[in-house]
């Protein structure tokens, strides 16, 4: 059946309830049948230049505001002097029937650059999401023109951020209702300064970042007139020692001001506390997230923040290098973190993997955040030195079983996830609007993958899209708590960034567990970035709600549970 087909209904009281899907949950590769044919071009031609092994990312963007998530794939290009043709990023429009159409050229996005990552946000609060692409050289900001087209406004806005830009995130750090832009940077590099490194002593290998000096990330303040000011130094964020890849937004001290966690490769991670005055203070060392338990800096790749233990506090998840294992820093509520990866089993289960893209998301809608790890080595010749370590690696899906434990369910839920790839970016989205979360996975060697979540919507669910008024239009930084009549308490925050060079969809998906035979009643509490607090009671589950700050619930639509 198509993505729009739904099951038959049975009467329950005065409403009809759709027949639920049944059977085991599976993530199925539907890339080809969906019409997606994107392949990443790293530009590699045998010289093993450092940026070739770092990309790509992917972003979810509903660019035409039709309520169906579209997909933007980042692309790089051939190096000067080695041109074999043009390669562009790709924007795929969601056709509402399980398929997508490539609209890159008509959208004005067929622009060559050495792209790596992306982030989505409505920087001018005009109700249409804009797109920022990080790159080696100059990054690019594309403004949404509301007619299916984008315009490159990089020069006008002043956000080119030259250098080796990697992860990025839109964030209203000063709570003025306008989105600012944080751009992570990796190392100082150029073709002329590319270093010679060798794992085997016989041929060139891709260097680690230790061969290069770091490059400071940058913060751009939104002036509100269509331009931005580089406030990196003034904000206390100038740090040329960092080698940053991932960025996660969180409010670690729950003071209503967004803080920034930045994962660094072979350098200490950073936790930038928002001082409420336009400046930040790095508190990573006293908070316990700068180093491993052994006191060493790990190879931090992608990162995310989420409440995996339903404590109401955001933990920090980080993908690390092979033989290091993932990190999972849990907050005790006082500002201190401890790495729970060993206790939860994540460390042991990822010890042989090099994890780039990593996400918290509730794939089975049981009310507990699960973990995705997208893996792939950086050295294509690593097997010659360490036969147990592979260049292409399977992704891993870890189910949260409660009591601070995860289990590896990859083999159980997906043949597609088990296929070895040189994994990089990853994002989640509900592309078919059936209530459960599907996956986008990026491969450094080429093919992008769309994995459909089959049968993940057997449990109850609530999806929320928030619209800010005094707050920024995307409501980035809004904190939402959902409490069910059964006493379950769930917490999510609207955010950008996270994963690796990628961004997932804006709507929040709350898994509510098994249906109880009668509809649950839910209470929703929202703390908007402006500080406004709103509460809604008696909300029905298995709905998609659009809520606007100060105006309440604008619309409410039942979720269609599609049959396989």
Coordinates of C-alpha atoms in Angstrom, one line a residue:
X1 CA 0.0 0.0 0.0
X2 CA 1.1 3.6 -0.6
X3 CA 2.2 5.9 2.2
X4 CA -1.2 7.5 2.2
X5 CA -3.2 4.3 2.6
X6 CA -4.5 3.6 6.1
X7 CA -6.1 0.7 7.8
X8 CA -9.8 0.1 8.4
X9 CA -11.4 1.6 11.4
X10 CA -13.4 0.2 14.3
X11 CA -15.8 2.2 16.5
X12 CA -14.7 3.1 20.0
X13 CA -17.3 5.2 21.7
X14 CA -18.1 8.2 19.6
X15 CA -14.9 8.1 17.5
X16 CA -13.4 5.7 15.1
X17 CA -9.9 4.4 15.8
X18 CA -7.7 3.1 13.0
X19 CA -6.6 -0.5 13.1
X20 CA -3.0 -0.6 14.3
X21 CA -0.1 -2.1 12.3
X22 CA 1.2 -5.4 13.7
X23 CA 4.4 -7.4 13.4
X24 CA 8.0 -6.7 14.3
X25 CA 9.4 -3.3 13.8
X26 CA 11.7 -3.0 10.8
X27 CA 13.7 -0.2 9.2
X28 CA 13.4 -0.9 5.4
X29 CA 15.5 0.7 2.7
X30 CA 13.0 2.6 0.5
X31 CA 15.5 4.9 -1.1
X32 CA 15.1 3.8 -4.7
X33 CA 11.3 3.4 -4.6
X34 CA 11.0 6.8 -3.0
X35 CA 12.7 8.4 -6.0
X36 CA 15.8 9.5 -4.1
X37 CA 19.0 9.0 -6.2
X38 CA 21.5 11.3 -4.4
X39 CA 25.2 10.3 -4.4
X40 CA 27.8 12.2 -2.5
X41 CA 31.0 13.4 -4.3
X42 CA 33.9 13.8 -1.9
X43 CA 36.2 14.9 -4.8
X44 CA 38.7 12.2 -3.9
X45 CA 41.2 11.5 -6.7
X46 CA 43.9 9.6 -4.8
X47 CA 45.8 12.3 -3.0
X48 CA 43.8 11.8 0.2
X49 CA 43.1 15.4 1.1
X50 CA 41.8 15.8 4.6
X51 CA 38.2 17.1 3.9
X52 CA 37.4 14.2 1.7
X53 CA 36.9 11.9 4.6
X54 CA 34.7 14.2 6.7
X55 CA 31.3 14.7 4.9
X56 CA 28.4 14.6 4.3
X57 CA 25.5 15.8 6.3
X58 CA 21.7 15.9 5.6
X59 CA 18.9 18.3 6.8
X60 CA 15.2 17.9 7.0
X61 CA 13.3 21.1 5.9
X62 CA 9.7 21.7 5.2
X63 CA 10.6 24.4 2.7
X64 CA 7.1 24.9 1.3
X65 CA 5.2 24.7 4.6
X66 CA 2.8 21.9 3.4
X67 CA 3.3 19.9 6.6
X68 CA 5.4 17.2 4.8
X69 CA 9.1 17.1 5.5
X70 CA 11.4 17.6 2.5
X71 CA 15.1 16.6 2.4
X72 CA 18.3 18.5 1.7
X73 CA 21.4 16.6 0.9
X74 CA 24.8 18.3 1.2
X75 CA 27.4 17.7 -1.5
X76 CA 31.0 18.5 -2.1
X77 CA 32.8 18.8 -5.4
X78 CA 35.9 17.9 -7.4
X79 CA 39.1 19.6 -6.5
X80 CA 40.6 22.3 -8.8
X81 CA 42.5 20.7 -11.6
X82 CA 40.7 17.4 -11.3
X83 CA 37.2 18.3 -12.6
X84 CA 35.2 15.4 -14.0
X85 CA 31.9 17.3 -14.0
X86 CA 29.7 19.4 -11.8
X87 CA 28.2 18.1 -8.5
X88 CA 25.5 19.9 -6.6
X89 CA 23.7 19.5 -3.4
X90 CA 20.1 18.2 -3.7
X91 CA 16.7 19.3 -2.5
X92 CA 14.0 16.6 -2.6
X93 CA 10.3 17.7 -2.4
X94 CA 8.0 15.3 -0.5
X95 CA 5.1 14.3 -2.9
X96 CA 2.8 13.1 0.0
X97 CA 2.6 9.6 -1.4
X98 CA 5.9 8.1 -0.2
X99 CA 7.9 9.5 -3.1
X100 CA 10.2 12.6 -3.6
X101 CA 11.1 14.8 -6.6
X102 CA 14.5 16.4 -7.1
X103 CA 13.8 20.2 -7.3
X104 CA 17.3 21.4 -6.8
X105 CA 17.7 23.4 -10.0
X106 CA 14.3 25.1 -9.9
X107 CA 14.9 25.9 -6.2
X108 CA 18.1 27.8 -7.0
X109 CA 20.3 25.4 -5.0
X110 CA 22.4 24.0 -7.8
X111 CA 25.5 25.8 -6.5
X112 CA 28.9 24.1 -6.4
X113 CA 30.8 24.3 -3.2
X114 CA 32.9 22.0 -1.0
X115 CA 29.9 21.4 1.3
X116 CA 30.0 19.4 4.5
X117 CA 27.0 20.2 6.8
X118 CA 23.8 22.2 7.1
X119 CA 21.3 23.7 9.5
X120 CA 17.7 24.9 9.0
X121 CA 16.0 27.9 10.6
X122 CA 13.8 30.9 9.9
X123 CA 16.3 33.6 10.6
X124 CA 14.1 36.4 9.4
X125 CA 10.9 35.2 11.1
X126 CA 8.9 35.3 7.9
X127 CA 7.4 31.8 8.4
X128 CA 9.6 30.1 5.8
X129 CA 12.7 28.1 6.8
X130 CA 16.0 29.1 5.5
X131 CA 19.1 27.0 4.8
X132 CA 22.7 27.4 5.9
X133 CA 25.4 25.1 4.4
X134 CA 28.8 24.8 6.0
X135 CA 31.8 24.3 3.6
X136 CA 35.5 24.3 3.2
X137 CA 36.2 27.8 1.9
X138 CA 33.1 29.9 2.4
X139 CA 29.8 28.6 3.8
X140 CA 26.5 29.8 2.3
X141 CA 23.2 31.1 3.6
X142 CA 20.1 30.6 1.3
X143 CA 17.0 32.6 2.1
X144 CA 13.7 31.0 1.4
X145 CA 11.7 33.2 -1.1
X146 CA 8.3 31.6 -0.3
X147 CA 7.8 30.5 -3.9
X148 CA 9.8 27.3 -4.0
X149 CA 13.0 29.2 -4.6
X150 CA 16.0 30.2 -2.5
X151 CA 18.4 33.1 -2.9
X152 CA 22.1 33.1 -1.8
X153 CA 22.3 35.9 0.7
X154 CA 25.7 35.1 2.1
X155 CA 27.5 38.3 1.1
X156 CA 24.5 40.5 2.2
X157 CA 24.2 38.8 5.6
X158 CA 27.9 38.5 6.4
X159 CA 27.9 34.8 7.5
X160 CA 30.4 33.2 5.1
X161 CA 32.5 32.0 8.0
X162 CA 35.6 31.2 5.8
X163 CA 37.8 28.2 6.8
X164 CA 37.0 24.6 7.5
X165 CA 33.4 24.9 8.8
X166 CA 31.7 21.7 10.0
X167 CA 28.6 21.6 12.2
X168 CA 26.2 24.5 12.7
X169 CA 23.1 25.4 14.6
X170 CA 20.6 28.2 14.7
X171 CA 20.1 29.4 18.2
X172 CA 18.6 32.4 19.9
X173 CA 21.3 32.8 22.5
X174 CA 20.2 36.2 23.8
X175 CA 16.4 35.4 23.8
X176 CA 15.5 38.4 21.7
X177 CA 13.3 36.4 19.3
X178 CA 15.7 36.4 16.4
X179 CA 17.8 33.4 15.5
X180 CA 21.6 33.7 15.8
X181 CA 24.1 31.3 14.1
X182 CA 26.8 29.2 15.6
X183 CA 29.3 27.6 13.2
X184 CA 31.8 25.0 14.3
X185 CA 35.2 24.9 12.7
X186 CA 37.7 22.0 12.5
X187 CA 41.3 22.8 11.7
X188 CA 43.4 25.2 9.7
X189 CA 43.8 23.5 6.3
X190 CA 44.3 24.2 2.6
X191 CA 45.4 22.1 -0.3
X192 CA 48.9 23.7 -0.1
X193 CA 49.2 22.9 3.6
X194 CA 47.9 19.3 3.4
X195 CA 50.2 17.1 5.4
X196 CA 51.6 13.7 4.5
X197 CA 50.6 10.9 6.9
X198 CA 50.9 7.1 6.6
X199 CA 49.5 4.3 8.6
X200 CA 51.5 1.6 6.9
X201 CA 54.7 3.5 6.0
X202 CA 54.2 2.6 2.3
X203 CA 51.5 5.0 1.1
X204 CA 49.7 8.2 2.1
X205 CA 46.8 7.9 4.6
X206 CA 44.2 10.5 5.7
X207 CA 45.8 12.5 8.6
X208 CA 44.2 12.8 12.0
X209 CA 43.5 16.3 13.2
X210 CA 46.6 16.2 15.4
X211 CA 48.6 17.0 12.2
X212 CA 47.0 20.5 12.1
X213 CA 46.3 23.5 14.3
X214 CA 42.8 24.1 15.4
X215 CA 40.4 26.8 14.1
X216 CA 38.0 28.7 16.2
X217 CA 34.3 28.3 15.8
X218 CA 32.2 31.5 15.2
X219 CA 29.0 33.0 16.6
X220 CA 27.0 35.4 14.5
X221 CA 24.5 37.7 16.2
X222 CA 21.3 38.5 14.2
X223 CA 20.8 42.3 14.0
X224 CA 17.2 41.9 12.8
X225 CA 17.8 43.9 9.6
X226 CA 18.9 41.0 7.5
X227 CA 22.5 41.1 8.5
X228 CA 24.6 39.5 11.2
X229 CA 27.6 40.6 13.3
X230 CA 30.5 38.3 14.2
X231 CA 30.5 38.4 18.0
X232 CA 32.8 35.4 18.6
X233 CA 35.4 37.2 20.6
X234 CA 33.0 39.4 22.5
X235 CA 30.9 36.4 23.5
X236 CA 34.0 34.6 24.9
X237 CA 34.0 31.9 22.2
X238 CA 37.2 32.6 20.4
X239 CA 39.3 29.5 20.8
X240 CA 41.8 28.5 18.0
X241 CA 42.8 25.3 19.9
X242 CA 39.4 23.6 19.4
X243 CA 38.8 21.2 16.5
X244 CA 35.1 21.1 16.6
X245 CA 32.7 18.8 14.7
X246 CA 29.4 18.5 16.6
X247 CA 27.1 21.0 18.3
X248 CA 24.2 20.3 20.6
X249 CA 21.8 22.8 22.1
X250 CA 20.7 22.3 25.7
X251 CA 19.8 24.1 28.9
X252 CA 22.0 22.2 31.2
X253 CA 21.3 24.4 34.2
X254 CA 17.6 24.9 33.5
X255 CA 17.8 28.7 33.7
X256 CA 15.9 29.4 30.5
X257 CA 19.0 30.4 28.5
X258 CA 20.4 28.0 25.8
X259 CA 23.8 26.6 26.4
X260 CA 26.1 25.1 23.8
X261 CA 27.9 21.8 23.9
X262 CA 30.6 21.4 21.3
X263 CA 32.3 18.0 20.6
X264 CA 36.0 18.3 19.7
X265 CA 38.2 15.9 17.9
X266 CA 41.4 15.0 20.0
X267 CA 40.8 18.2 22.0
X268 CA 38.7 18.7 25.2
X269 CA 35.0 19.1 24.6
X270 CA 33.4 22.4 25.4
X271 CA 30.2 23.2 27.4
X272 CA 29.5 26.9 27.0
X273 CA 27.3 28.2 29.8
X274 CA 25.1 31.1 28.8
X275 CA 25.8 34.1 31.1
X276 CA 22.6 36.0 30.0
X277 CA 24.6 39.0 28.9
X278 CA 25.7 37.9 25.5
X279 CA 28.7 36.0 26.8
X280 CA 29.5 32.4 27.5
X281 CA 31.8 30.6 30.0
X282 CA 33.3 27.2 29.2
X283 CA 32.4 24.9 32.2
X284 CA 33.2 21.6 30.5
X285 CA 36.0 20.7 32.9
X286 CA 34.2 21.4 36.2
X287 CA 31.0 19.8 34.8
X288 CA 32.9 16.6 33.8
X289 CA 32.3 16.5 30.1
X290 CA 35.6 17.8 28.7
X291 CA 37.5 14.5 29.0
X292 CA 37.0 10.7 29.4
X293 CA 37.0 9.2 32.8
X294 CA 40.8 8.5 32.2
X295 CA 41.3 12.2 31.9
X296 CA 42.1 12.2 28.2
X297 CA 40.5 14.0 25.3
X298 CA 38.7 11.7 22.9
X299 CA 37.9 12.0 19.2
X300 CA 34.5 13.7 19.6
X301 CA 32.5 13.4 16.4
X302 CA 28.7 13.9 16.3
X303 CA 26.7 14.7 19.4
X304 CA 23.1 15.1 20.7
X305 CA 21.3 16.0 23.9
X306 CA 18.2 14.3 25.3
X307 CA 16.4 13.0 28.4
X308 CA 17.0 9.3 27.9
X309 CA 16.2 8.4 31.5
X310 CA 13.0 10.5 31.9
X311 CA 14.6 12.5 34.7
X312 CA 13.7 15.8 33.1
X313 CA 17.3 16.6 32.5
X314 CA 19.2 16.4 29.2
X315 CA 22.1 14.0 28.9
X316 CA 24.9 14.5 26.3
X317 CA 25.7 11.7 23.8
X318 CA 28.9 11.8 21.8
X319 CA 30.3 9.6 19.0
X320 CA 33.9 8.7 19.5
X321 CA 36.8 6.9 17.7
X322 CA 37.4 3.2 17.5
X323 CA 38.7 1.7 20.7
X324 CA 37.2 4.6 22.7
X325 CA 33.5 3.8 22.7
X326 CA 30.6 6.3 22.8
X327 CA 30.2 8.7 25.7
X328 CA 26.9 9.3 27.5
X329 CA 27.1 12.0 30.1
X330 CA 24.2 12.1 32.5
X331 CA 23.4 15.1 34.6
X332 CA 22.8 14.8 38.4
X333 CA 20.9 18.1 38.3
X334 CA 23.6 20.1 40.1
X335 CA 25.6 20.8 37.0
X336 CA 27.8 17.7 37.3
X337 CA 27.9 14.9 34.7
X338 CA 29.1 11.3 34.9
X339 CA 29.7 9.1 31.8
X340 CA 27.1 6.4 31.9
X341 CA 28.2 4.7 28.7
X342 CA 30.0 1.9 30.6
X343 CA 27.0 1.3 32.9
X344 CA 24.4 1.4 30.1
X345 CA 26.4 -0.9 27.9
X346 CA 26.9 1.7 25.1
X347 CA 30.6 1.8 25.7
X348 CA 31.1 -1.9 25.3
X349 CA 28.8 -2.2 22.3
X350 CA 30.6 0.6 20.4
X351 CA 34.2 -0.1 21.3
X352 CA 35.1 -1.3 17.8
X353 CA 33.1 1.4 16.0
X354 CA 34.0 4.9 14.9
X355 CA 30.8 6.8 15.4
X356 CA 29.9 10.0 13.5
X357 CA 26.2 10.5 13.3
X358 CA 24.4 9.9 16.6
X359 CA 20.9 10.6 17.7
X360 CA 18.4 10.3 20.6
X361 CA 15.0 9.3 19.2
X362 CA 12.2 7.0 20.3
X363 CA 12.0 4.5 17.4
X364 CA 9.4 2.2 19.0
X365 CA 7.4 5.0 20.8
X366 CA 7.6 3.3 24.2
X367 CA 8.4 6.6 26.0
X368 CA 12.1 6.0 26.3
X369 CA 14.7 7.6 24.0
X370 CA 16.8 5.2 22.0
X371 CA 20.2 5.8 20.4
X372 CA 21.3 5.6 16.8
X373 CA 25.0 5.3 16.0
X374 CA 26.1 5.8 12.3
X375 CA 29.6 4.4 11.9
X376 CA 32.5 4.5 9.5
X377 CA 36.3 4.9 9.7
X378 CA 38.3 7.8 8.4
X379 CA 41.2 5.8 7.1
X380 CA 40.4 3.6 4.0
X381 CA 43.5 1.6 4.7
X382 CA 42.9 1.0 8.4
X383 CA 42.4 -2.8 7.8
X384 CA 46.0 -3.1 6.7
X385 CA 47.2 -2.0 10.2
X386 CA 44.3 -3.3 12.4
X387 CA 42.5 -6.2 10.6
X388 CA 39.7 -6.1 13.2
X389 CA 38.8 -2.5 12.3
X390 CA 37.0 -1.9 9.0
X391 CA 36.6 1.2 6.9
X392 CA 33.0 0.5 6.1
X393 CA 31.0 -0.3 9.2
X394 CA 27.3 -1.2 10.0
X395 CA 25.2 1.4 11.8
X396 CA 23.9 0.4 15.3
X397 CA 20.5 0.9 16.9
X398 CA 20.4 0.7 20.7
X399 CA 17.0 0.2 22.4
X400 CA 16.5 1.9 25.7
X401 CA 15.2 -0.9 28.0
X402 CA 15.0 1.3 31.1
X403 CA 17.0 1.1 34.3
X404 CA 19.9 2.8 32.7
X405 CA 20.5 0.0 30.1
X406 CA 20.5 -0.2 26.3
X407 CA 20.5 -3.3 24.1
X408 CA 21.8 -3.6 20.5
X409 CA 18.7 -4.4 18.4
X410 CA 20.3 -3.7 15.0
X411 CA 20.1 -7.3 13.7
X412 CA 16.5 -7.6 15.0
X413 CA 15.1 -4.5 13.3
X414 CA 17.0 -3.9 10.1
X415 CA 18.9 -5.7 7.4
X416 CA 19.6 -2.3 5.9
X417 CA 21.3 -0.9 9.0
X418 CA 23.6 -3.9 9.0
X419 CA 25.0 -3.1 5.6
X420 CA 28.5 -1.7 6.1
X421 CA 28.9 1.9 5.0
X422 CA 31.3 4.8 5.6
X423 CA 28.7 6.4 7.7
X424 CA 28.6 10.1 8.5
X425 CA 25.5 12.3 8.8
X426 CA 22.1 11.1 10.1
X427 CA 18.7 12.6 10.8
X428 CA 15.2 11.4 11.7
X429 CA 11.9 12.5 10.2
X430 CA 8.3 11.2 9.8
X431 CA 8.4 11.5 6.0
X432 CA 5.1 9.6 5.6
X433 CA 3.2 11.3 8.5
X434 CA 2.3 8.0 10.1
X435 CA 3.5 8.9 13.6
X436 CA 6.8 6.9 13.8
X437 CA 10.2 8.2 13.0
X438 CA 12.1 7.2 9.8
X439 CA 15.8 7.6 9.2
X440 CA 18.2 9.3 6.8
X441 CA 21.7 7.9 6.7
X442 CA 24.7 9.4 4.8
X443 CA 27.6 7.5 3.3
X444 CA 30.9 9.1 2.6
X445 CA 31.4 6.8 -0.4
X446 CA 28.2 8.0 -2.1
X447 CA 24.7 6.7 -1.7
X448 CA 22.3 8.4 0.7
X449 CA 19.7 6.1 2.3
X450 CA 16.1 6.6 3.4
X451 CA 15.0 4.0 5.9
X452 CA 11.3 3.6 6.6
X453 CA 10.1 2.7 10.0
X454 CA 7.7 -0.2 9.6
X455 CA 5.3 -0.9 12.5
X456 CA 7.0 1.5 14.9
X457 CA 3.6 3.2 15.4
X458 CA 2.0 0.3 17.3
X459 CA 2.3 2.4 20.4
X460 CA 0.5 5.6 21.2
X461 CA 2.1 8.9 20.1
X462 CA 1.8 12.6 20.2
X463 CA 3.4 15.0 17.7
X464 CA 3.8 18.7 18.3
X465 CA 4.8 21.5 16.0
X466 CA 5.5 24.8 17.9
X467 CA 5.3 28.3 16.4
X468 CA 6.9 31.2 18.3
X469 CA 5.6 34.7 18.4
X470 CA 7.6 36.7 20.9
X471 CA 10.0 33.8 20.7
X472 CA 11.8 32.9 17.5
X473 CA 9.4 31.6 14.9
X474 CA 10.8 28.0 15.0
X475 CA 10.5 28.0 18.8
X476 CA 14.1 26.7 19.0
X477 CA 14.9 26.3 22.7
X478 CA 11.3 25.7 23.7
X479 CA 11.0 23.0 26.4
X480 CA 8.0 20.7 26.4
X481 CA 6.8 18.3 29.0
X482 CA 4.0 15.7 28.4
X483 CA 2.4 13.8 31.2
X484 CA -0.1 11.0 30.5
X485 CA -3.0 9.9 32.7
X486 CA -0.8 6.8 33.5
X487 CA 1.8 9.1 35.1
X488 CA 4.5 8.9 32.4
X489 CA 6.5 12.1 32.3
X490 CA 8.3 12.9 29.0
X491 CA 10.5 15.9 28.1
X492 CA 11.8 17.2 24.8
X493 CA 13.3 20.4 23.5
X494 CA 13.0 22.0 20.1
X495 CA 16.5 22.2 18.7
X496 CA 18.8 22.5 15.7
X497 CA 22.1 20.9 15.1
X498 CA 22.9 17.6 16.8
X499 CA 23.9 14.3 15.0
X500 CA 26.9 15.1 12.7
X501 CA 26.7 17.9 10.1
X502 CA 23.0 17.3 10.0
X503 CA 19.6 18.3 11.4
X504 CA 16.4 16.3 12.0
X505 CA 12.9 17.6 11.7
X506 CA 11.4 20.4 14.0
X507 CA 8.2 18.6 15.2
X508 CA 8.5 16.8 18.5
X509 CA 7.5 13.2 18.7
X510 CA 6.5 11.8 22.1
X511 CA 6.2 8.0 22.3
X512 CA 3.4 7.2 24.8
X513 CA 3.7 3.4 25.1
X514 CA 1.0 0.7 24.6
X515 CA -2.6 1.6 23.9
X516 CA -4.7 1.1 27.0
X517 CA -7.9 0.2 25.3
X518 CA -9.2 3.7 26.0
X519 CA -7.7 6.9 24.9
X520 CA -5.1 8.4 27.2
X521 CA -5.5 12.0 28.3
X522 CA -2.4 14.1 28.2
X523 CA -1.2 17.3 29.9
X524 CA 1.2 19.5 28.0
X525 CA 3.5 22.1 29.6
X526 CA 5.6 24.5 27.4
X527 CA 8.3 26.9 28.5
X528 CA 8.9 29.1 25.5
X529 CA 12.3 30.8 24.9
X530 CA 10.7 34.1 25.7
X531 CA 10.0 32.8 29.2
X532 CA 6.2 32.5 28.7
X533 CA 4.7 29.3 30.2
X534 CA 1.6 27.6 28.9
X535 CA -0.2 24.5 29.8
X536 CA -2.9 22.3 28.1
X537 CA -4.9 19.5 29.6
X538 CA -7.2 16.8 28.4
X539 CA -5.2 16.5 25.1
X540 CA -5.9 13.3 23.1
X541 CA -3.0 11.1 21.9
X542 CA -2.4 9.9 18.4
X543 CA -2.7 13.4 17.2
X544 CA -0.5 16.0 15.5
X545 CA -1.0 19.4 17.1
X546 CA 0.2 22.8 16.0
X547 CA 0.6 25.2 18.9
X548 CA 1.4 28.9 18.6
X549 CA 2.8 30.9 21.5
X550 CA 0.1 32.9 23.1
X551 CA -2.6 31.6 20.8
X552 CA -3.0 28.0 21.9
X553 CA -3.7 25.0 19.7
X554 CA -4.2 26.2 16.2
X555 CA -5.0 22.7 14.7
X556 CA -5.3 19.1 15.6
X557 CA -5.2 16.2 13.2
X558 CA -5.5 12.4 13.9
X559 CA -2.4 10.4 12.8
X560 CA -3.0 7.9 10.1
X561 CA -1.5 4.5 11.0
X562 CA -0.5 3.1 7.6
X563 CA -0.6 -0.6 7.0
X564 CA 2.5 -2.2 5.5

